[in-house]
């Protein structure tokens, strides 16, 4: 490839080429049986995902955002309830809370990993009490593919009788101190959006839990709150099922996912080795495994670097340019007393580089050289 040919940010076609015959057979199988809604592939996927992460129940659904809404509805969180979310995340984390009528309360991230800072939660709990809200849940986000500090966060939640919903939209397949995502919190939600580490060919998501009663409520809620019989409605729910076609695709992708996690890990290591002396490279906590949803560096002149890379065919992305707490739709919601200084600093400096399981070493060297050259090295 010529040295300035534009590279893809996330090469989904390379993965498709690897498993195209298997995917086409799987899709053909669904077209043949015709059970497009609640087909057998959905239940099979749920079982295989549960086995993959060692969880008791997996409830597949229509997106990561719907997974968050389903989890909040299953916990009966709504008006008058406060839910603590990181100030620096994709908007869906806070959006789901606001959609069910509860109040998202923004807590800062830690300065090292950009994950929800447990140190800010206690003061935030006192603060929401003064606003007349009930502290009900914490939604840590596994930003860029690395699990948040669930050990500290679960302990705080237990002390205050709150729920923990892990937003693992970016981290399915990751681990915290040797334990897989799916087992780190009482409820975990994930996303199968195409660009996530484990994505389908459309929208999809899942809720993972060890709690059988909660899983039953989630299964009901994703299908209009249905009871045991078809037109028996026990709850106000949603239409939030996962399509059978998407489940069939995900089953084929699951077969190569462990290998892809390895490849992503190798690519992240090559970036860090090639860039750590010129930019702030991402860090992973001791004993943890990230699935590298993004490889995100921090630089003072983010826009300048992005432009110079674009000029030589290296695409970049900004995850995220503005803390959710500062977005027009979310400014009305409370911020924890300590403020969101780290979220603001990160949002001004972050720049994500292309990373996927099919990024070969030569292409990656081209990117590393382009970054170093653009920084005047
Ligand atoms: C992608 C994402 C979501 C939403 O997932 P969708 O499947 O796109 O609805 C939620 N939270 C985080 C942190 C995400 O990255």
CSV table of N, CA and C and ligand atoms in Angstrom, one decimal, residues 63-66 68 89-90 92-93 141 167 169-170 191-193 196 203-204 320, ligand 1:
chain,number,residue,atom,x,y,z
A,63,UNK,N,-29.6,-3.3,21.9
A,63,UNK,CA,-28.5,-2.4,21.9
A,63,UNK,C,-27.9,-2.3,23.3
A,64,UNK,N,-26.7,-1.7,23.4
A,64,UNK,CA,-26.1,-1.4,24.7
A,64,UNK,C,-27.0,-0.4,25.5
A,65,UNK,N,-27.5,0.6,24.7
A,65,UNK,CA,-28.3,1.6,25.4
A,65,UNK,C,-29.6,1.0,26.0
A,66,UNK,N,-30.2,0.1,25.2
A,66,UNK,CA,-31.4,-0.6,25.7
A,66,UNK,C,-31.1,-1.5,26.8
A,68,UNK,N,-28.9,-0.9,29.1
A,68,UNK,CA,-28.8,0.0,30.3
A,68,UNK,C,-30.3,0.3,30.8
A,89,UNK,N,-17.7,9.8,29.5
A,89,UNK,CA,-18.1,8.5,28.9
A,89,UNK,C,-18.9,8.9,27.7
A,90,UNK,N,-19.4,7.8,26.9
A,90,UNK,CA,-20.3,8.0,25.9
A,90,UNK,C,-21.6,8.4,26.5
A,92,UNK,N,-24.7,7.6,26.2
A,92,UNK,CA,-25.7,6.6,26.5
A,92,UNK,C,-25.7,6.3,28.0
A,93,UNK,N,-24.6,6.3,28.7
A,93,UNK,CA,-24.6,5.9,30.1
A,93,UNK,C,-25.5,6.8,30.9
A,141,UNK,N,-18.1,2.9,34.1
A,141,UNK,CA,-17.9,2.6,32.7
A,141,UNK,C,-16.5,2.1,32.5
A,167,UNK,N,-21.2,-0.7,33.0
A,167,UNK,CA,-21.3,-0.4,31.6
A,167,UNK,C,-20.1,-0.9,30.9
A,169,UNK,N,-19.9,-1.8,27.7
A,169,UNK,CA,-20.2,-1.7,26.3
A,169,UNK,C,-18.8,-1.8,25.5
A,170,UNK,N,-17.7,-1.3,26.2
A,170,UNK,CA,-16.4,-1.3,25.5
A,170,UNK,C,-15.5,-2.5,26.0
A,191,UNK,N,-22.5,-4.0,24.7
A,191,UNK,CA,-23.0,-3.6,23.4
A,191,UNK,C,-22.4,-4.4,22.3
A,192,UNK,N,-23.2,-4.7,21.3
A,192,UNK,CA,-22.6,-5.4,20.1
A,192,UNK,C,-22.6,-4.5,18.9
A,193,UNK,N,-22.6,-3.2,19.1
A,193,UNK,CA,-22.4,-2.2,18.0
A,193,UNK,C,-21.2,-2.6,17.2
A,196,UNK,N,-17.5,-2.0,18.4
A,196,UNK,CA,-17.1,-2.5,19.7
A,196,UNK,C,-16.2,-3.7,19.5
A,203,UNK,N,-27.3,-3.2,15.3
A,203,UNK,CA,-27.3,-2.9,16.7
A,203,UNK,C,-27.6,-4.2,17.5
A,204,UNK,N,-27.0,-4.3,18.7
A,204,UNK,CA,-27.3,-5.4,19.6
A,204,UNK,C,-26.7,-5.1,21.0
A,320,UNK,N,-13.7,11.3,24.2
A,320,UNK,CA,-14.8,12.1,23.6
A,320,UNK,C,-14.4,13.6,23.8
B,1,LIG,C1,-21.4,2.2,22.8
B,1,LIG,C2,-21.6,2.5,24.2
B,1,LIG,C3,-22.9,2.4,24.8
B,1,LIG,C4,-24.2,2.2,23.9
B,1,LIG,O1,-24.2,1.0,23.2
B,1,LIG,P1,-25.1,1.0,21.9
B,1,LIG,O2,-25.1,-0.5,21.5
B,1,LIG,O3,-24.5,1.8,20.8
B,1,LIG,O4,-26.5,1.5,22.3
B,1,LIG,C5,-23.1,2.7,26.1
B,1,LIG,N1,-22.0,3.0,26.9
B,1,LIG,C6,-20.8,3.1,26.4
B,1,LIG,C7,-19.7,3.4,27.3
B,1,LIG,C8,-20.5,2.8,25.0
B,1,LIG,O5,-19.3,2.9,24.6
